[in-house]
XYZ file of C-alpha atoms in Angstrom:
717
model
C -66.975 99.836 -83.950
C -67.413 101.197 -80.474
C -67.645 99.119 -77.357
C -69.338 100.756 -74.385
C -69.159 99.060 -71.005
C -72.098 99.998 -68.804
C -71.298 99.163 -65.190
C -74.507 98.617 -63.286
C -74.401 98.238 -59.514
C -76.645 95.451 -58.329
C -79.529 95.665 -55.928
C -82.186 93.442 -54.507
C -85.882 94.138 -54.939
C -88.086 93.235 -52.009
C -90.997 91.716 -53.907
C -94.153 89.781 -53.050
C -94.168 86.031 -53.053
C -96.937 83.524 -53.503
C -96.279 81.939 -50.111
C -94.759 84.755 -48.081
C -95.182 88.506 -48.273
C -92.443 91.087 -48.440
C -89.423 89.177 -47.244
C -86.417 91.287 -46.297
C -85.191 88.553 -43.959
C -83.750 86.540 -46.830
C -81.105 87.648 -49.298
C -79.926 85.465 -52.157
C -76.604 86.049 -53.910
C -76.137 84.282 -57.218
C -74.001 84.282 -60.335
C -76.350 85.684 -62.974
C -74.170 86.525 -65.974
C -74.989 83.145 -67.482
C -78.090 83.765 -69.574
C -80.630 81.171 -70.733
C -83.420 83.280 -72.203
C -84.697 86.740 -73.160
C -88.149 88.267 -73.641
C -89.026 91.863 -74.564
C -92.015 93.738 -73.141
C -92.290 97.395 -74.154
C -89.289 99.261 -72.765
C -88.196 96.279 -70.697
C -86.280 93.130 -71.384
C -86.729 90.130 -69.112
C -83.639 87.993 -68.696
C -83.547 84.404 -67.506
C -80.248 83.490 -65.869
C -78.600 80.909 -63.645
C -79.090 83.424 -60.840
C -82.775 84.147 -61.268
C -84.878 86.571 -63.296
C -83.780 90.095 -64.231
C -85.971 92.962 -65.424
C -83.941 95.588 -67.295
C -85.188 98.970 -68.472
C -83.734 99.180 -71.968
C -83.893 102.998 -71.945
C -82.373 103.793 -68.547
C -80.382 100.649 -67.762
C -82.073 100.262 -64.370
C -82.528 96.663 -63.368
C -84.348 94.549 -60.823
C -83.141 91.100 -59.773
C -85.692 88.487 -58.732
C -84.461 85.324 -57.069
C -85.339 82.771 -54.416
C -84.668 85.286 -51.662
C -87.075 88.015 -52.742
C -89.701 86.524 -55.025
C -91.916 83.555 -55.735
C -89.497 81.970 -58.160
C -89.400 78.240 -57.411
C -85.799 78.012 -58.605
C -83.010 80.360 -59.697
C -82.358 78.573 -62.994
C -84.706 80.517 -65.287
C -84.629 78.581 -68.548
C -87.355 80.274 -70.570
C -89.673 83.304 -70.446
C -92.874 83.956 -72.410
C -95.216 86.946 -72.009
C -98.952 86.705 -72.690
C -101.321 89.391 -73.984
C -102.196 90.466 -70.422
C -98.544 91.044 -69.581
C -98.197 87.976 -67.397
C -94.753 86.478 -67.424
C -94.597 82.687 -67.739
C -91.280 81.481 -66.430
C -89.827 78.021 -66.812
C -87.354 76.868 -64.168
C -85.706 73.679 -62.974
C -88.345 73.376 -60.243
C -91.522 74.123 -62.113
C -93.441 76.848 -63.930
C -94.130 80.305 -62.483
C -96.619 82.971 -63.519
C -95.788 86.543 -62.490
C -98.303 89.342 -63.038
C -95.959 92.049 -61.766
C -97.076 91.665 -58.157
C -98.196 88.116 -57.458
C -96.491 84.833 -58.161
C -98.233 81.552 -58.941
C -96.179 78.384 -59.101
C -97.200 75.233 -60.937
C -95.428 71.980 -60.200
C -96.086 68.271 -60.439
C -97.864 68.256 -57.069
C -100.415 71.029 -57.627
C -101.022 70.931 -61.380
C -100.914 68.806 -64.503
C -97.332 69.767 -65.245
C -95.712 66.455 -66.232
C -92.201 67.276 -65.023
C -90.462 70.038 -63.086
C -87.743 70.841 -65.638
C -89.413 73.421 -67.895
C -87.306 74.210 -70.963
C -89.645 75.799 -73.537
C -92.860 77.865 -73.562
C -94.954 79.258 -76.413
C -98.362 80.959 -76.274
C -100.855 80.516 -79.106
C -103.489 82.945 -80.401
C -106.080 81.526 -77.984
C -103.818 82.164 -75.020
C -102.986 78.513 -74.444
C -99.573 77.917 -72.973
C -97.555 75.147 -74.605
C -94.979 73.977 -72.125
C -92.043 71.787 -72.995
C -90.283 69.925 -70.228
C -87.267 67.698 -69.965
C -88.235 64.069 -69.354
C -91.958 64.816 -69.069
C -92.688 65.826 -72.642
C -95.254 68.434 -73.645
C -98.220 69.960 -71.826
C -100.882 72.469 -72.866
C -102.429 74.710 -70.206
C -105.503 76.793 -71.043
C -105.619 78.483 -67.647
C -107.794 75.773 -66.114
C -107.114 72.418 -67.734
C -103.877 70.608 -68.497
C -103.366 68.295 -71.457
C -100.260 66.152 -71.830
C -99.258 64.946 -75.310
C -97.399 61.805 -76.322
C -96.611 62.183 -80.041
C -93.134 63.615 -79.559
C -90.010 61.778 -80.755
C -88.363 62.458 -77.392
C -89.614 63.674 -74.014
C -86.897 66.316 -73.754
C -88.354 69.450 -75.340
C -85.856 72.245 -76.037
C -87.778 74.664 -78.263
C -91.319 75.528 -79.400
C -92.501 77.776 -82.236
C -95.982 78.405 -83.675
C -96.492 79.266 -87.337
C -99.179 81.515 -88.834
C -101.437 78.501 -89.535
C -101.309 77.594 -85.854
C -99.107 74.549 -86.292
C -96.826 73.880 -83.354
C -93.206 72.999 -84.027
C -91.285 71.259 -81.283
C -87.554 70.845 -81.076
C -86.575 67.851 -78.991
C -83.456 65.877 -78.225
C -84.723 63.222 -80.633
C -85.741 65.301 -83.613
C -88.273 67.885 -84.821
C -92.050 67.448 -84.543
C -94.974 69.283 -86.155
C -98.429 69.132 -84.558
C -101.490 70.535 -86.338
C -103.839 69.835 -83.444
C -104.637 66.322 -84.613
C -101.709 64.805 -86.449
C -98.036 64.560 -85.597
C -95.232 64.637 -88.144
C -91.744 63.779 -86.982
C -88.561 64.804 -88.789
C -85.213 63.280 -87.935
C -81.880 62.483 -89.555
C -83.290 59.245 -90.973
C -86.298 60.643 -92.838
C -85.399 64.264 -93.592
C -82.615 66.736 -94.152
C -82.332 67.537 -90.466
C -78.568 67.586 -89.776
C -78.782 66.447 -86.156
C -81.562 65.102 -83.957
C -80.750 67.378 -81.034
C -82.876 70.418 -81.918
C -82.095 73.483 -79.825
C -83.862 76.440 -81.473
C -86.643 77.223 -83.963
C -87.529 80.501 -85.695
C -90.032 81.127 -88.506
C -89.527 83.861 -91.097
C -92.091 85.951 -93.006
C -92.204 83.405 -95.824
C -93.007 80.620 -93.393
C -89.609 78.987 -93.616
C -88.534 77.199 -90.479
C -84.996 77.882 -89.324
C -83.906 75.075 -87.073
C -80.851 75.087 -84.857
C -79.280 71.796 -83.890
C -76.111 70.439 -82.347
C -74.951 69.639 -85.869
C -75.709 72.798 -87.794
C -78.489 75.105 -88.986
C -81.312 73.955 -91.256
C -83.839 75.855 -93.363
C -87.054 73.967 -94.121
C -89.634 75.428 -96.512
C -92.068 72.570 -96.031
C -90.556 70.502 -98.815
C -86.861 71.193 -99.172
C -84.085 71.263 -96.613
C -81.002 73.457 -96.773
C -78.275 72.750 -94.255
C -75.574 75.168 -93.109
C -72.508 73.953 -91.243
C -69.001 75.206 -90.630
C -67.871 73.344 -93.728
C -70.246 75.055 -96.170
C -71.113 78.410 -94.598
C -69.839 81.237 -92.477
C -71.131 79.743 -89.253
C -68.490 79.969 -86.493
C -69.803 76.744 -84.942
C -72.242 74.004 -85.883
C -73.626 73.998 -82.344
C -76.588 76.377 -82.495
C -78.226 77.759 -79.355
C -80.416 80.645 -80.530
C -82.033 82.108 -83.666
C -83.783 85.458 -84.161
C -84.948 87.159 -87.368
C -84.955 90.945 -87.769
C -87.340 93.139 -89.802
C -85.017 92.961 -92.837
C -85.121 89.184 -92.764
C -81.573 88.782 -91.496
C -81.037 85.708 -89.379
C -79.088 86.202 -86.157
C -77.660 82.943 -84.958
C -76.129 82.283 -81.548
C -73.563 79.524 -81.446
C -71.021 78.000 -79.102
C -68.277 80.082 -80.747
C -69.816 83.407 -81.593
C -72.728 85.293 -83.122
C -73.502 85.140 -86.841
C -75.684 87.281 -89.108
C -76.929 85.743 -92.340
C -78.734 87.855 -94.946
C -79.401 84.904 -97.229
C -76.134 85.298 -99.105
C -73.453 86.748 -96.871
C -72.321 85.806 -93.389
C -70.973 88.200 -90.765
C -69.446 86.752 -87.625
C -69.064 88.603 -84.323
C -66.713 87.238 -81.689
C -64.916 88.575 -78.653
C -61.840 88.977 -80.821
C -63.421 91.297 -83.412
C -66.353 92.978 -81.667
C -67.786 94.024 -78.337
C -69.360 90.640 -77.731
C -68.511 89.803 -74.082
C -68.433 86.030 -74.545
C -68.421 83.754 -77.585
C -71.059 81.398 -76.187
C -74.354 82.994 -77.292
C -77.374 81.388 -75.649
C -80.231 83.800 -76.388
C -81.134 86.587 -78.831
C -83.997 89.103 -78.823
C -84.652 92.054 -81.139
C -86.479 95.174 -79.925
C -88.754 97.564 -81.834
C -85.784 99.793 -82.685
C -83.926 96.911 -84.258
C -81.377 96.600 -81.466
C -80.093 93.091 -80.930
C -79.990 91.879 -77.339
C -77.603 89.008 -76.930
C -77.487 86.744 -73.895
C -74.140 85.092 -73.368
C -72.886 82.303 -71.157
C -70.677 84.068 -68.656
C -70.406 87.542 -70.167
C -73.827 88.858 -69.264
C -76.084 90.722 -71.677
C -74.960 92.677 -74.735
C -76.900 95.226 -76.777
C -75.797 95.777 -80.376
C -77.302 98.626 -82.388
C -75.357 97.776 -85.513
C -72.401 99.965 -84.559
C -71.951 100.120 -80.791
C -71.953 97.466 -78.112
C -73.222 98.000 -74.576
C -72.604 95.373 -71.917
C -74.921 94.852 -68.943
C -74.044 92.967 -65.797
C -77.029 90.743 -65.009
C -75.630 89.296 -61.792
C -76.433 90.520 -58.274
C -73.104 89.384 -56.864
C -69.511 88.618 -57.675
C -69.978 84.872 -57.373
C -67.907 83.373 -60.145
C -69.704 80.718 -62.164
C -72.959 79.255 -63.383
C -73.026 76.339 -60.979
C -74.060 78.545 -58.029
C -72.831 75.882 -55.645
C -71.390 77.089 -52.335
C -69.434 74.334 -50.642
C -67.771 76.164 -47.723
C -68.108 79.424 -45.750
C -65.890 80.955 -43.062
C -66.045 84.421 -41.485
C -62.931 86.253 -40.321
C -62.514 88.645 -37.379
C -63.304 91.642 -39.587
C -66.570 90.156 -40.771
C -65.363 89.243 -44.248
C -67.005 86.172 -45.682
C -64.736 83.617 -47.326
C -66.757 81.498 -49.677
C -65.725 78.252 -51.298
C -67.340 77.258 -54.571
C -67.409 74.293 -56.880
C -65.306 75.049 -59.969
C -65.255 78.789 -59.250
C -62.491 79.013 -56.681
C -62.455 81.071 -53.489
C -64.416 84.303 -52.973
C -63.982 87.075 -50.410
C -67.021 89.277 -49.714
C -66.733 92.281 -47.385
C -70.397 93.270 -47.666
C -69.828 95.483 -50.703
C -66.950 94.157 -52.783
C -66.372 90.700 -54.175
C -62.898 89.316 -54.874
C -62.478 85.992 -56.651
C -59.339 83.889 -56.285
C -58.918 81.032 -58.717
C -56.281 79.044 -60.552
C -55.996 81.777 -63.193
C -55.332 84.803 -60.980
C -53.881 83.510 -57.712
C -51.987 80.729 -56.022
C -55.080 78.561 -55.751
C -54.135 75.073 -57.001
C -57.697 73.962 -57.716
C -61.048 75.683 -58.310
C -63.082 73.227 -56.238
C -63.011 74.369 -52.604
C -64.192 71.837 -50.038
C -63.485 73.469 -46.665
C -62.173 76.731 -45.159
C -60.777 77.397 -41.670
C -59.231 80.580 -40.251
C -56.519 80.551 -37.583
C -55.789 83.073 -34.814
C -53.421 85.034 -37.066
C -56.104 85.399 -39.709
C -54.544 82.945 -42.137
C -57.040 81.138 -44.317
C -56.594 77.389 -44.641
C -58.355 76.111 -47.707
C -59.001 72.516 -48.640
C -59.418 71.597 -52.288
C -60.598 68.598 -54.248
C -57.333 67.344 -55.671
C -55.165 70.434 -55.354
C -54.164 69.835 -51.765
C -54.190 72.266 -48.839
C -53.629 76.015 -49.208
C -52.581 78.655 -46.695
C -53.372 82.262 -47.641
C -52.148 85.104 -45.414
C -53.751 87.834 -47.509
C -50.708 88.239 -49.746
C -48.892 84.958 -50.091
C -50.140 81.539 -51.066
C -48.558 78.348 -49.755
C -49.684 75.054 -51.240
C -49.203 71.735 -49.460
C -49.500 68.572 -51.513
C -48.478 64.968 -51.183
C -45.450 65.798 -53.314
C -44.033 68.549 -51.058
C -45.416 67.838 -47.581
C -46.738 65.176 -45.270
C -50.306 65.599 -46.488
C -51.596 62.044 -47.063
C -53.955 62.969 -49.910
C -54.589 65.989 -52.118
C -58.315 65.593 -51.537
C -58.945 67.605 -48.370
C -62.370 67.204 -46.781
C -62.119 68.696 -43.271
C -59.979 71.157 -41.290
C -60.036 72.007 -37.581
C -57.575 74.136 -35.608
C -56.879 73.452 -31.940
C -55.898 75.926 -29.197
C -52.209 75.294 -29.855
C -52.646 76.284 -33.482
C -52.215 72.784 -34.843
C -54.133 72.116 -38.025
C -56.005 68.834 -38.154
C -56.688 67.917 -41.741
C -59.044 65.224 -42.936
C -58.599 63.743 -46.387
C -60.527 61.374 -48.566
C -60.923 59.590 -51.868
C -59.757 60.655 -55.247
C -57.235 58.500 -57.065
C -55.019 58.248 -53.993
C -56.900 55.386 -52.368
C -53.885 54.210 -50.371
C -52.890 57.630 -49.088
C -55.837 58.941 -47.159
C -56.395 59.599 -43.472
C -55.937 62.323 -40.872
C -52.965 64.685 -40.669
C -51.746 66.975 -37.891
C -49.625 69.929 -39.001
C -47.947 72.170 -36.407
C -46.507 74.532 -39.002
C -43.311 72.516 -39.409
C -43.949 68.838 -38.810
C -46.592 66.511 -40.174
C -48.039 63.538 -38.339
C -50.321 61.202 -40.256
C -52.913 58.937 -38.650
C -54.594 56.180 -40.606
C -56.104 52.752 -40.085
C -52.663 51.147 -40.290
C -50.931 53.115 -37.526
C -53.698 54.397 -35.240
C -57.191 53.833 -33.941
C -58.776 55.763 -36.785
C -61.710 53.573 -37.918
C -61.535 54.594 -41.569
C -59.199 56.608 -43.775
C -62.052 58.551 -45.358
C -62.394 61.538 -42.994
C -65.441 63.791 -43.441
C -65.571 65.956 -40.302
C -63.378 67.150 -37.422
C -64.209 69.133 -34.280
C -62.114 69.967 -31.204
C -63.758 70.163 -27.775
C -62.811 72.394 -24.841
C -60.516 69.680 -23.440
C -58.568 69.436 -26.673
C -60.059 66.117 -27.700
C -60.378 65.667 -31.427
C -63.679 64.245 -32.668
C -63.249 62.741 -36.092
C -66.089 61.684 -38.352
C -65.279 59.034 -40.912
C -67.094 56.832 -43.402
C -66.992 54.023 -40.831
C -67.691 55.582 -37.477
C -66.791 58.361 -35.051
C -63.452 58.564 -33.257
C -62.304 60.533 -30.222
C -58.573 61.176 -29.951
C -57.050 62.828 -26.868
C -53.551 62.903 -28.327
C -52.647 59.478 -26.990
C -55.700 57.229 -26.839
C -58.355 56.505 -29.422
C -61.938 55.583 -28.776
C -64.211 54.560 -31.610
C -68.007 54.798 -31.675
C -70.041 52.972 -34.280
C -73.441 51.381 -34.763
C -72.301 48.274 -32.905
C -71.164 49.902 -29.650
C -73.069 53.189 -29.427
C -76.296 54.944 -30.270
C -75.087 56.065 -33.674
C -77.732 55.275 -36.329
C -75.105 55.128 -39.080
C -71.352 54.860 -39.408
C -71.294 57.552 -42.090
C -70.445 60.761 -40.217
C -70.863 63.937 -42.278
C -70.747 66.761 -39.705
C -69.807 67.473 -36.073
C -70.520 70.552 -33.946
C -69.977 71.008 -30.201
C -72.191 73.259 -28.092
C -71.247 75.313 -25.019
C -72.133 72.423 -22.700
C -69.857 70.023 -24.547
C -72.616 68.091 -26.266
C -71.616 66.710 -29.644
C -74.115 67.187 -32.449
C -73.334 64.659 -35.126
C -74.758 64.664 -38.622
C -75.079 61.313 -40.362
C -76.837 59.994 -43.440
C -79.484 58.533 -41.126
C -80.284 61.493 -38.939
C -78.874 63.875 -36.341
C -77.374 62.634 -33.073
C -76.750 64.373 -29.758
C -74.087 62.782 -27.563
C -73.523 64.183 -24.064
C -70.684 61.779 -23.258
C -73.008 59.133 -21.873
C -76.353 59.255 -23.617
C -77.174 59.191 -27.303
C -80.273 60.903 -28.675
C -81.186 60.347 -32.297
C -83.353 62.771 -34.264
C -84.735 61.702 -37.616
C -87.697 62.308 -39.891
C -89.767 59.763 -37.969
C -89.400 61.154 -34.440
C -88.644 64.850 -34.887
C -89.000 67.841 -37.157
C -85.844 67.026 -39.088
C -86.816 67.400 -42.779
C -84.287 64.897 -44.143
C -82.196 62.175 -42.555
C -79.195 63.069 -44.691
C -77.517 65.748 -42.557
C -74.716 67.625 -44.305
C -73.743 70.398 -41.884
C -74.460 71.589 -38.322
C -73.821 75.072 -36.897
C -74.672 76.468 -33.457
C -75.508 80.120 -32.797
C -74.870 82.223 -29.679
C -78.278 81.334 -28.276
C -77.523 77.633 -28.573
C -79.869 77.009 -31.483
C -78.757 74.265 -33.805
C -78.907 75.051 -37.519
C -78.945 71.847 -39.510
C -78.382 71.639 -43.233
C -79.701 68.624 -45.074
C -79.527 67.078 -48.504
C -82.842 67.815 -50.289
C -84.722 68.672 -47.069
C -83.547 72.258 -46.673
C -82.540 73.890 -43.404
C -83.793 73.190 -39.881
C -83.501 75.181 -36.669
C -83.702 73.265 -33.391
C -83.799 75.141 -30.078
C -83.808 71.963 -28.004
C -87.587 71.686 -28.004
C -89.033 73.137 -31.189
C -88.143 72.556 -34.813
C -88.489 75.129 -37.570
C -87.927 74.043 -41.151
C -86.925 76.393 -43.954
C -87.117 75.175 -47.526
C -87.713 76.490 -51.018
C -91.481 76.148 -50.592
C -91.946 78.130 -47.370
C -89.037 80.566 -47.213
C -86.379 82.391 -49.166
C -83.899 79.529 -48.881
C -82.334 79.363 -52.351
C -81.915 75.595 -52.455
C -82.992 72.508 -50.533
C -79.521 70.992 -50.770
C -77.557 72.768 -48.033
C -73.789 72.338 -48.034
C -72.454 75.026 -45.686
C -73.581 77.268 -42.807
C -71.736 80.086 -41.059
C -73.107 82.556 -38.505
C -71.732 86.082 -38.304
C -71.367 88.337 -35.252
C -74.813 89.830 -35.844
C -76.425 86.398 -35.870
C -77.062 86.295 -39.612
C -77.007 82.821 -41.083
C -74.948 82.462 -44.268
C -76.098 79.371 -46.099
C -74.341 77.708 -49.003
C -76.498 75.606 -51.292
C -76.123 73.300 -54.243
C -77.046 75.234 -57.427
C -79.024 77.846 -55.463
C -76.173 80.178 -54.624
C -75.587 81.862 -51.289
C -78.486 82.585 -48.946
C -78.489 84.932 -45.974
C -81.166 84.634 -43.302
C -81.482 87.540 -40.932
C -84.003 86.062 -38.542
C -87.459 87.554 -38.902
C -87.580 90.479 -36.466
C -89.847 93.371 -37.380
C -89.005 96.982 -38.063
C -87.251 98.722 -35.202
C -87.548 95.746 -32.897
C -85.218 94.863 -30.074
C -83.962 91.302 -29.739
C -84.924 90.564 -26.160
C -82.693 87.499 -25.853
C -79.483 89.343 -26.651
C -77.699 91.334 -23.923
C -74.702 93.023 -25.570
C -71.445 93.526 -23.700
C -70.282 96.498 -25.763
C -71.517 99.118 -28.187
C -71.477 97.911 -31.783
C -72.682 99.203 -35.124
C -73.063 96.565 -37.821
C -72.916 96.776 -41.603
C -76.317 97.460 -43.102
C -78.017 94.735 -45.068
C -78.483 94.472 -48.003
C -75.693 96.717 -49.226
C -75.881 98.090 -51.900
C -79.642 98.472 -51.466
C -82.645 99.734 -53.357
C -84.930 101.940 -51.215
C -84.862 99.885 -48.007
C -82.096 98.421 -45.871
C -81.686 97.255 -42.274
C -79.227 98.699 -39.746
C -78.333 96.797 -36.570
C -76.604 98.030 -33.449
C -75.920 96.909 -29.875
C -76.634 98.997 -26.766
C -75.059 97.511 -23.580
C -76.434 100.165 -21.205
C -79.390 102.534 -20.983
C -78.407 105.680 -22.885
C -79.450 108.343 -25.376
C -79.018 107.140 -28.945
C -78.854 108.985 -32.256
C -78.710 107.281 -35.632
C -78.170 109.677 -38.528
C -77.372 109.509 -42.241
C -74.849 111.761 -44.013
C -73.913 112.232 -47.655
C -70.349 112.157 -49.003
C -69.980 115.898 -48.322
C -70.727 115.383 -44.646
C -74.201 116.894 -44.759
C -76.833 115.268 -42.584
C -79.668 114.078 -44.794
C -81.799 112.159 -42.324
C -82.203 111.349 -38.646
C -83.372 107.778 -38.348
C -83.516 107.598 -34.566
C -83.177 110.003 -31.640
C -84.315 108.341 -28.443
C -83.313 106.869 -25.108
C -82.927 103.123 -25.439
C -82.659 100.230 -23.046
C -80.083 97.453 -23.224
C -80.391 95.247 -26.288
C -79.690 94.644 -29.948
C -81.789 96.789 -32.239
C -82.816 96.578 -35.860
C -83.993 99.674 -37.673
C -85.223 99.805 -41.248
C -84.011 102.769 -43.281
C -85.925 103.882 -46.356
C -83.946 105.910 -48.881
C -86.838 106.784 -51.191
C -86.234 110.522 -50.787
C -82.523 110.318 -51.582
C -80.543 110.079 -54.795
C -78.412 107.087 -55.700
C -74.947 107.263 -54.209
C -72.694 106.633 -51.233
C -73.929 107.560 -47.756
C -72.639 107.147 -44.217
C -74.730 106.220 -41.208
C -73.504 107.356 -37.800
C -74.466 105.929 -34.425
C -73.905 108.082 -31.347
C -74.651 106.374 -28.040
C -73.178 107.857 -24.872
C -69.459 108.229 -25.583
C -69.570 105.714 -28.403
C -69.522 106.824 -32.037
C -69.630 104.379 -34.941
C -69.767 105.087 -38.665
C -70.433 102.744 -41.592
C -70.753 103.239 -45.338
C -73.760 102.202 -47.403
C -74.616 102.468 -51.094
C -78.073 103.392 -52.391
C -78.904 102.283 -55.938
C -82.162 103.198 -57.648
């Protein structure tokens, strides 16, 4: 047995979307090594993952990632893929059904079609080209290309699998049993009236003899139309009775994906493949497909894609990032002085991204005490202060980890919800909830001493602290579950719905602009407070897309970027509102949890289950940003990087001068001059197309007056 690891660099394809054309302004980073589904089309295999859709050339290993940032996918959770006779891909997601013809995307949802529910879990296409679509909670629909028909004969409205036999009968696996539909009559099989071992049916395959092989959460069943044969751990070689996938090869062997490995069954003998005895990258096997050469393609939950030719294993990375887990939930983002992004995740730990490399810190490989990161702040020395959900507060200096908990420090609770650092370097730490109901509140830590403020010993209105900001006078603004507090170090002043213009006492976010205005996010809208006047923005009187405001960030131009729960992202320039959501932009999710803005003005947006989004702002090729007047020469990291064919390079010119922008290979040979011109003051964006170059590492060099800057970029084809 040989195990071959094929390391594939990732890249982003700039594709066409149903609602917006080529969209290089948005990039979406996701964790895509968690595979739901596979479909083979000629030399290609299409892979449905938690991070979007992947097209892999099975001969060359080249891949293309499609996600919310660069395609018409309505959601990055691609649960199922079916391919019709015209080559159209029908893609089931958690936000509807998509059709992709290779260029154009068409999305069907509950608002614009007869789709009964957005959660699409199963698709099969019959000989007439009808699409049979199984949803969770909405049951079954048939779509003939024009008309939709919804059926009600199922034993449960959660459809997990669909198969069609040679007589045209449809077999549906649901969470309440198995159903057969002949076009008129329904027959339901369950544990009460048949040999089905468990009512939660997960997979169906039909062999050459017409036998139905049915995977359930309680074992594998063979049904010949009359008799049932059940295989479980207790009476077979199955490594687990939880079955996720079934495929049948040309020799009639059954390949069965389970929660604890892959099994092959020839009708008599069982062969089990696990990480311990084969090249299988993960024991959780979620999908199986078999190509025309007999190769088995195995989708795993966390290990990516494996190809098994009967002897050798080849592993493919199906992710476009180093984000660590299937939840794709980004809860916190901070950017250090070197431009590194520090990304907090739910259940995946802390991630550092320098634009090329990803480093994951978690409870298994570092001093992180918990894998749920709630907040990140960076002090003047570059130390990262990380709040966790039960693991306390962490300081990371790049080498050493220091953990502060209630057991070894003055931290009032191990559930840290907010961190702010004042000009003196004091850390102000907000805590909340958990099991430590009596020990919450606000803490000040000067590096040695702890001071705790709570409702018992201070003017803090509530011990559940959600947000902290420090103004230019050193006042601390503290958002709690029962109002807003200002603390000048001695005196407290509390603002609530009874004595101010606050629309709610639940304060989720606080940001302070250059004029000292406080922008306060609540669960009933956004508030501006100038120290005297309160202005409330909500869905009724403004362009705010949702009243539940989760985060507020302010860019160098003074624009407010407002993240909401289910409403997406909003930009407010003081007069005009612009809304970005999953329907009109490349925003990967409408539940926005975190926003950070880098030195180039790029917005880094953390979402719930959509991964990390980056919005670059919409300027065209080679345009100058008229509003920006740089103070010094700067050359920024290209984006995306690595890239496929096209990337964007930004630079700042603070004075009128001659400018050259050139590209060199690793041997120092100039391969292209991108720009050679005299430029005025401004920030410039130039698109570079690498179609005439080979894959590899290149350097781009900016020469402007006496300034010379060089950056590395990676081209992947």
